[in-house]
Short mmCIF file of C-alpha atoms in Angstrom, two decimals:
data_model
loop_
_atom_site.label_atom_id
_atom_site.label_comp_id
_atom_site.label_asym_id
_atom_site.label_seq_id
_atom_site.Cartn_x
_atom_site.Cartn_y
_atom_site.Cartn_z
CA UNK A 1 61.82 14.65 -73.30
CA UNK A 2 62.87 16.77 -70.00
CA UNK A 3 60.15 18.43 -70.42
CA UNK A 4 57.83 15.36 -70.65
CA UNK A 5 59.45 14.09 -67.63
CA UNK A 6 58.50 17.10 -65.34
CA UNK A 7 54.98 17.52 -67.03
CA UNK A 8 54.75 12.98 -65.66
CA UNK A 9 56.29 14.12 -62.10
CA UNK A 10 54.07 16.81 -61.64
CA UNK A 11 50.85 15.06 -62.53
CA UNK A 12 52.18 12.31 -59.86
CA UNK A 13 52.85 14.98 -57.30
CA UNK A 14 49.06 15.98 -57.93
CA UNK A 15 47.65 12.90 -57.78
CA UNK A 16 49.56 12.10 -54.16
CA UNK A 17 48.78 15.29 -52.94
CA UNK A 18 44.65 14.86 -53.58
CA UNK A 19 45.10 10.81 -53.14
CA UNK A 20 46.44 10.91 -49.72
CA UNK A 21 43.62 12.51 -47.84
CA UNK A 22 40.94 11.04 -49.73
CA UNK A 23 42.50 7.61 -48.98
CA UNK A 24 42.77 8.42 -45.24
CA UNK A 25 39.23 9.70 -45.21
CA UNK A 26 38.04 6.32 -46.94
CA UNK A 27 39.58 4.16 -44.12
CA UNK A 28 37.53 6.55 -41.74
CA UNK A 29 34.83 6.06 -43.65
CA UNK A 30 35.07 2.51 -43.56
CA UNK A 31 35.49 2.16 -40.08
CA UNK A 32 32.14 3.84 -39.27
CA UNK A 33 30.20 1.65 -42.01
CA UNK A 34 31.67 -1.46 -40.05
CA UNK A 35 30.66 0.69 -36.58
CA UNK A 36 27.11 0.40 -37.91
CA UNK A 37 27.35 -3.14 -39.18
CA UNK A 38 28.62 -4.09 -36.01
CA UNK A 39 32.14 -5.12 -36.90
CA UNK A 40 33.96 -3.63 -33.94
CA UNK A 41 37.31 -5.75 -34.43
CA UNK A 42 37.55 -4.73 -38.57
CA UNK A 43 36.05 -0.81 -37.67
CA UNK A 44 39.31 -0.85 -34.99
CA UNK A 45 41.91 -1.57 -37.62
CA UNK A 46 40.04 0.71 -40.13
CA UNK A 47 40.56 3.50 -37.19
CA UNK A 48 44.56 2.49 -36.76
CA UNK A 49 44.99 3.40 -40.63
CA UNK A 50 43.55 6.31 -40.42
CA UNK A 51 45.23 7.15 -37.15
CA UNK A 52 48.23 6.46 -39.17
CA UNK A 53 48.09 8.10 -41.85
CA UNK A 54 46.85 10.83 -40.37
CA UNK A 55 50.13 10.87 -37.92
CA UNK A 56 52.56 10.40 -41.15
CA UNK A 57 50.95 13.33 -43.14
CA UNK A 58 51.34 15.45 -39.95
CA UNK A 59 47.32 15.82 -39.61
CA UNK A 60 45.67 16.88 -36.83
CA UNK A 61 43.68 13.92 -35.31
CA UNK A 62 40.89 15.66 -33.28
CA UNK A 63 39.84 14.72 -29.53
CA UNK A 64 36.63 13.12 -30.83
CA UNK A 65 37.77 10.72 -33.21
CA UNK A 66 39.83 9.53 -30.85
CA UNK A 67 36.61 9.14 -28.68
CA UNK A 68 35.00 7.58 -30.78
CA UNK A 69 37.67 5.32 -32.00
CA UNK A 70 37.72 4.16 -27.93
CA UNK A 71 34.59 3.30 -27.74
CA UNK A 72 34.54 1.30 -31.05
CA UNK A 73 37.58 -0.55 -29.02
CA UNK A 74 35.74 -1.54 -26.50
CA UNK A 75 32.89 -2.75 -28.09
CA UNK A 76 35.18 -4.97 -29.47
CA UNK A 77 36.44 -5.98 -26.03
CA UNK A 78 40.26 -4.29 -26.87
CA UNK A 79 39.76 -2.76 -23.70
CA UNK A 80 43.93 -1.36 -23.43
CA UNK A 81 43.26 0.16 -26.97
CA UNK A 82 40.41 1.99 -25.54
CA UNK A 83 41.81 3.06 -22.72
CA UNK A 84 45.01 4.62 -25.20
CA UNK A 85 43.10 6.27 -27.24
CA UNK A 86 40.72 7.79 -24.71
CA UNK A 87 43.49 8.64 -22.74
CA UNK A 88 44.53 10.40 -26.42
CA UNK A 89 40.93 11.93 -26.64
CA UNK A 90 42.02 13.59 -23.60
CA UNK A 91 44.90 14.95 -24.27
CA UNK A 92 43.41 16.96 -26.82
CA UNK A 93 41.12 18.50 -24.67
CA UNK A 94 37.90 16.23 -25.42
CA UNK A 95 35.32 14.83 -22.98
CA UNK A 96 31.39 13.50 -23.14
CA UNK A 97 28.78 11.67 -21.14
CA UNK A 98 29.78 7.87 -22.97
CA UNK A 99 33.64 8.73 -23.00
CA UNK A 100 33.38 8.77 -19.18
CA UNK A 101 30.88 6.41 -18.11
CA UNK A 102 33.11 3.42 -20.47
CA UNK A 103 36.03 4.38 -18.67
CA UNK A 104 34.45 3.75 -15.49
CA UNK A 105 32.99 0.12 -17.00
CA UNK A 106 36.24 -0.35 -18.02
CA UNK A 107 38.30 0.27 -15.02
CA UNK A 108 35.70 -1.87 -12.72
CA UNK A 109 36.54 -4.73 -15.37
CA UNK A 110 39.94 -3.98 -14.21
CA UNK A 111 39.27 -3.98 -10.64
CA UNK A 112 40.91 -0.73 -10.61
CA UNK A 113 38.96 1.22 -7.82
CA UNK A 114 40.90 4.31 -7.97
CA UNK A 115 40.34 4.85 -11.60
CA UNK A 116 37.00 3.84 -11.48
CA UNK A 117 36.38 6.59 -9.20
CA UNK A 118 38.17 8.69 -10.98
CA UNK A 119 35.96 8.66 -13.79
CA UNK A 120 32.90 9.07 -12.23
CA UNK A 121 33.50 11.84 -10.00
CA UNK A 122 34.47 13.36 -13.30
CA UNK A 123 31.22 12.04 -14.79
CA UNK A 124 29.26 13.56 -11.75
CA UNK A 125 30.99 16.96 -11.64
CA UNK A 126 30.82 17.94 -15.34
CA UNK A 127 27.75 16.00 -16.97
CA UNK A 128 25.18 15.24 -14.26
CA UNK A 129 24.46 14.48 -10.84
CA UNK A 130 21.61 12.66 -11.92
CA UNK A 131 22.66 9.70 -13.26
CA UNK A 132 21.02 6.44 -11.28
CA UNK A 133 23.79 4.12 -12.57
CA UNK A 134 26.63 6.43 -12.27
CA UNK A 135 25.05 7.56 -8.17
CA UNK A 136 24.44 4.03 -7.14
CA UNK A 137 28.32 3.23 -8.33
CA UNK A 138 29.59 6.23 -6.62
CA UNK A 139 27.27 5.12 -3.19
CA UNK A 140 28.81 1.38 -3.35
CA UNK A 141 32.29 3.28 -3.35
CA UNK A 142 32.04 5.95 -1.43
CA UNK A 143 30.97 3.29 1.17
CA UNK A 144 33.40 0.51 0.35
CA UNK A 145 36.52 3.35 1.30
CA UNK A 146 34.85 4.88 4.04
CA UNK A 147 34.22 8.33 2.63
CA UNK A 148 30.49 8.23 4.97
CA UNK A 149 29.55 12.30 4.38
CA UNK A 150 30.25 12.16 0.19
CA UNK A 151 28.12 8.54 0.22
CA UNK A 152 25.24 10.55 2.03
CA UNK A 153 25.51 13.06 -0.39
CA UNK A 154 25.62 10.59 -3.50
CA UNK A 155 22.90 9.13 -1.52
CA UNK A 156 20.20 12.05 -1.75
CA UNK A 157 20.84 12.00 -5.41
CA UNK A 158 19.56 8.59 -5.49
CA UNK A 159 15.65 7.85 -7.08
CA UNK A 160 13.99 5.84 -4.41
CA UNK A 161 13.90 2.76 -6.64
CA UNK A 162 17.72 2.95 -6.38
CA UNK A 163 17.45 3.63 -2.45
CA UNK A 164 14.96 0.62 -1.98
CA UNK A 165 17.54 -1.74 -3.62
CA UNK A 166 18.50 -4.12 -1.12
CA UNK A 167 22.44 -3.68 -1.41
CA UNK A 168 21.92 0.01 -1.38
CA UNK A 169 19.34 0.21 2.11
CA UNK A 170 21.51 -1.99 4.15
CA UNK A 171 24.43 -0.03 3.25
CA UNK A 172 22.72 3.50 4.20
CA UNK A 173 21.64 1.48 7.29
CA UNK A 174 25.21 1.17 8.20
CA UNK A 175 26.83 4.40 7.31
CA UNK A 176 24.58 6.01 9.82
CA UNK A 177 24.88 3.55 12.17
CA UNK A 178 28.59 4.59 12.41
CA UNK A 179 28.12 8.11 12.14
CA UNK A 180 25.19 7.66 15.17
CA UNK A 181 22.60 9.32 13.22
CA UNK A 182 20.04 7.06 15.56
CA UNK A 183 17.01 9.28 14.37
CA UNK A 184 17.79 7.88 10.40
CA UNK A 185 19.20 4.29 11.46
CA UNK A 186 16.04 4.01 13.60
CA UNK A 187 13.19 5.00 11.04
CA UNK A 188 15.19 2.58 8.28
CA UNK A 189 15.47 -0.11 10.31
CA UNK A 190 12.37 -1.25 10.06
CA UNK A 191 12.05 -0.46 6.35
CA UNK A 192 15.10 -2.47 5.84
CA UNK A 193 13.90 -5.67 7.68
CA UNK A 194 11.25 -5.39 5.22
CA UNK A 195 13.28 -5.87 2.41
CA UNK A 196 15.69 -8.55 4.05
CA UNK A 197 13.94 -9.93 7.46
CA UNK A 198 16.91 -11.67 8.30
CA UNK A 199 19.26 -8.73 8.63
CA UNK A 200 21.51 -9.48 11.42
CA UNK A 201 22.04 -5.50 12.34
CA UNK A 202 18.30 -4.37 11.71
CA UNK A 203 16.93 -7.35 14.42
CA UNK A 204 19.88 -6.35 16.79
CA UNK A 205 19.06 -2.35 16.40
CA UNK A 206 15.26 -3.23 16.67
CA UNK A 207 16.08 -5.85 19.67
CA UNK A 208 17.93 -3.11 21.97
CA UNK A 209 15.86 -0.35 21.12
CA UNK A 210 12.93 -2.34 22.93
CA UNK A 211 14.82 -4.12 25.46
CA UNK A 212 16.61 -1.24 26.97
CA UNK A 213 13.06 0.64 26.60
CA UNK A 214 11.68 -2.11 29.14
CA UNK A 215 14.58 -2.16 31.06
CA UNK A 216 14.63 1.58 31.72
CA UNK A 217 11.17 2.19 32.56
CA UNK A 218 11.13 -0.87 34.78
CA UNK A 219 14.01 0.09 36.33
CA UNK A 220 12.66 4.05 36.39
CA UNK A 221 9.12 2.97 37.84
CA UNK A 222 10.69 0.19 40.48
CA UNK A 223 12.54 2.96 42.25
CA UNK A 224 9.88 5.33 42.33
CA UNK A 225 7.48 2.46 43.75
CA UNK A 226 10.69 2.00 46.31
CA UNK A 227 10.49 5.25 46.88
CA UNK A 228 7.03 5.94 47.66
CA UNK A 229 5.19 2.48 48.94
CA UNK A 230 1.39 4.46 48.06
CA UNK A 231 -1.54 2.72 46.73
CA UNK A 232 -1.74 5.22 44.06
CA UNK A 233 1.71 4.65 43.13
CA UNK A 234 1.36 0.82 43.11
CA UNK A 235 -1.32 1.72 40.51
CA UNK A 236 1.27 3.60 38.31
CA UNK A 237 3.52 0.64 38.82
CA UNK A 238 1.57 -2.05 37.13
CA UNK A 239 0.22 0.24 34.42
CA UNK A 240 4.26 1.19 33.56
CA UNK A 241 4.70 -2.77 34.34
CA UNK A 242 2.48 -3.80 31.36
CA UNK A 243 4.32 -1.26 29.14
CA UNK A 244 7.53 -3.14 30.23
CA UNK A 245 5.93 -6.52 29.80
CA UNK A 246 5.14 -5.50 26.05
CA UNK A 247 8.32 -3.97 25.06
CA UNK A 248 9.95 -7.11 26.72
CA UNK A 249 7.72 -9.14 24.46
CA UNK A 250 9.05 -7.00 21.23
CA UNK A 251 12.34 -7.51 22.07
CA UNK A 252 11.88 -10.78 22.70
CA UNK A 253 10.49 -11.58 19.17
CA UNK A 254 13.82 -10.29 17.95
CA UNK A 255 16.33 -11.79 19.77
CA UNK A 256 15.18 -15.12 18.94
CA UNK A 257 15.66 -14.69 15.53
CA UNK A 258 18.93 -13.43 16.17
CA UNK A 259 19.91 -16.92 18.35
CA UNK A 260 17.93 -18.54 15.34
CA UNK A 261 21.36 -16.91 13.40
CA UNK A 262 23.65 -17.20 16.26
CA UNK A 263 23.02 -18.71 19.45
CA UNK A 264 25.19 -18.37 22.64
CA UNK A 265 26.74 -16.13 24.89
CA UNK A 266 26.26 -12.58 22.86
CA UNK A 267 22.58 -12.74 22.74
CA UNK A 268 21.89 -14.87 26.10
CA UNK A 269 22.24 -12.00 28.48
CA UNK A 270 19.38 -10.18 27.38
CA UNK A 271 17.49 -12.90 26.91
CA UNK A 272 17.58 -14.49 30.62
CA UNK A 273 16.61 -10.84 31.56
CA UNK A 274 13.34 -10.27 30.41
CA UNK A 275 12.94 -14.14 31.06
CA UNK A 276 13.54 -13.55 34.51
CA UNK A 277 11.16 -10.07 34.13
CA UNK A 278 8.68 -12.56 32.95
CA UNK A 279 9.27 -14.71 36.39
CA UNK A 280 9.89 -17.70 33.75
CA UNK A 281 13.19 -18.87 35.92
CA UNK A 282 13.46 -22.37 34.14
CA UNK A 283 14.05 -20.08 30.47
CA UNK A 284 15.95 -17.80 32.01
CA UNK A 285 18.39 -20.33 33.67
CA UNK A 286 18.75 -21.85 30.14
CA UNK A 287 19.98 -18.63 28.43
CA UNK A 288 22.18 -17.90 31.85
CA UNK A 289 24.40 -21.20 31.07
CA UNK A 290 25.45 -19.83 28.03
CA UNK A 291 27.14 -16.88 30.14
CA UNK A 292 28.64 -18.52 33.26
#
């Protein structure tokens, strides 16, 4: 009978010892046929009971499962179990293109900025600098915390269907409007107020750009006239005069769409000038009220 007994305990032994893993591999199993039926919520416990078991036999749980378990979570919008497990994925040493860009999805659902960028400079620096999604994020960023010379960067990186987005031009337009790149803010100016015609800092760029281009030369030319009272150089004057007059008349065009947007006293100045350039003195009394 003893030895009936320890023939019954061994078999048992057996049977745990092959059961166990072959269980543990079935609820693995299982979790990736509900993965491809698109039961995220059932594939997520599946994944627990593995992770489980796998924990309790003292199994080594590898860097990708974990992975992959994450991104099951977050299909099924258990975003905190995601984050755990990637953050477990980690640990082990594991990292790939999807691990990185959900974090990132998942950390602007969480408004957390510093994460979020995080994750994407981690994205850009080990899988590619490439990416139109991840750049454009990285731009809007970069921007939003003032870090102007890695935006540029991000920037040249961008495919010009990402740079002609509307968010993404007026935002280059300002960087280098603070950093006084006036060559680049000049030349996308215009480009911009093709995209957006009513872009308050586009009309006011294009508006003194013309305006103190009158001014100057009229300015220039008067005291060379004043100078030198010559026939010939009463010639030059009304030849540089009619440059004035149509670089006045640019402006011009400008500025009244800006008082269109925001009439009174910051625009009015410049526009009783080149009134009173124009000898229109009833206009350019109107815009001088708005200043006195």
């Amino acid at each position: 009978m003893k030895f009936k007994n320890n023939i019954l305990l061994a078999l048992v032994l057996i049977v745990a010892a092959c059961g166990g893993p072959k269980n543990l591999t079935q609820y693995k199993q299982n979790a990736e046929q509900a993965i491809s039926e698109g039961n995220y919520a059932q594939a997520v416990e599946n994944w627990k009971t593995y992770f489980n078991g796998q924990n309790e036999a003292e199994n080594e749980i590898t860097g990708a499962e974990y992975a992959e378990a994450a991104k099951t979570a977050f299909k099924a919008d258990m975003t905190n179990q995601s984050v755990d497990w990637f953050d477990e994925a980690r640990w082990a040493g594991y990292a790939d293109e999807e691990m990185y860009t959900t974090l990132a999805e998942i950390f602007k659902g969480m408004d957390n900025l510093s994460k979020e960028l995080t994750a994407l400079e981690y994205y850009y620096g080990n899988f590619s600098k490439d990416n139109p999604e991840v750049n454009s994020r990285l731009f809007s960023i970069y921007d939003e915390i003032d870090q102007d010379e890695k935006a540029l960067a991000v920037w040249e990186k961008l495919p010009l269907e990402k740079q002609r987005e509307r968010e993404n031009i007026e935002k280059f337009f300002d960087i280098n409007k603070k950093l006084e790149n006036e060559e680049i803010v000049d030349s996308v100016s215009s480009e911009l107020l093709e995209i957006n015609p009513d872009h308050t800092g586009a009309l006011e760029w294009e508006a003194m750009k013309y305006y103190w281009r009158a001014e100057n030369r009229y300015q220039r030319e008067m005291e060379k006239y004043n100078n030198n009272k010559t026939r010939s150089q009463y010639r030059i004057l009304l030849d540089e005069l009619d440059k004035v007059t149509a670089d006045f008349k640019v402006a011009l065009s400008y500025f009244e769409k800006l008082w269109e947007q925001n009439p009174g006293e910051k625009y009015a100045p410049y526009m009783a000038n080149i009134y009173a350039r124009f000898n229109d003195e009833q206009k350019a009394s109107y815009y001088r009220k708005f200043v006195e």
